């Protein structure tokens, strides 16, 4: 081998190609590294800052989907702050702010759980890019929920701890918060690599955590559990979707429509059982209220079970519409070359 060819071969061997969450970068050996100039260091800091901008994708390009998701996560906080500034939180503003942050934490939690099944059902791959953002926003609102509670209790830690221990709905809410913090702390790319297969096992705990959060929501709502029933019904629908893929059942439009109606029925039964156990109201009267819309055709007659069924049928319609659109053939992936 001549000297120029030997030098070129050694240069190629000194470059290692490795993937990191979809990125391909080149690393050179210590002998090939040169001290970065001031301009290169500034560019590196700017590139590192761009990676943290929530409206950019992994390639550093602007993403309308990510920008919309980021705006959605900020909107509840803006509305709560605006209501507090305008004095619209009632006679107990701290208590009202506690309730609103908790409600939004549950809403965003259910929305984050919907990302994976909707990505599959609607064949919308880019949707997975906002799941981490939504999950972290759930943790943020849950921590804000607890923080406002501590402010309302004047940071009397003895009283706060005793309340959490004595009151069952506070206990399960605090356990759910701890679980959300554990999931948030392990949501980085580095933790995904370190935990390996254990990462998926850990993050599958989001489903029992969501169940605890929904139970906490229903218990603290006391009399009116309309929204807890709605969130619980949507959670049931998402569990149906998860079971559909877990057990590899056929994903057809009639099957999805049947799951939507079944989730609506389960929501009606759940609401009926809750009122029967906690208030002593006749279960038949509560269940019969779900048929009032057929009699009165009034917006107020729409129960959580109806909204859950409509949400499931909307997914069916979206999947049917997406199936009609012609898709361009996927290009074969070119093999990597040196």
Coordinates of N, CA and C in Angstrom, one line a residue, residues 14 26 63 71 81 87 128 205 237 256 310 330:
X14 N -10.5 6.3 11.7 CA -10.6 7.1 12.9 C -12.0 7.7 13.1
X26 N -20.5 12.2 13.7 CA -19.2 11.6 13.5 C -18.2 12.0 14.6
X63 N -41.5 23.2 13.8 CA -42.6 22.3 13.7 C -43.9 22.9 14.2
X71 N -48.0 25.7 23.0 CA -49.0 26.7 23.3 C -50.1 26.2 24.1
X81 N -53.6 32.6 35.6 CA -52.9 33.9 36.1 C -53.8 35.1 35.7
X87 N -59.2 39.1 39.4 CA -60.1 38.8 40.6 C -61.3 37.9 40.2
X128 N -45.9 11.5 17.8 CA -45.1 11.0 18.9 C -44.2 12.0 19.4
X205 N -46.1 2.3 34.1 CA -46.8 2.6 35.4 C -47.6 3.8 35.2
X237 N -61.6 4.3 27.2 CA -61.5 4.2 25.7 C -60.0 4.0 25.3
X256 N -63.6 -0.6 15.8 CA -63.3 0.7 16.5 C -64.7 1.4 16.9
X310 N -68.9 9.8 21.3 CA -68.6 10.6 20.2 C -67.2 10.8 19.9
X330 N -43.3 4.5 -0.2 CA -42.1 4.8 0.6 C -40.8 4.4 -0.2

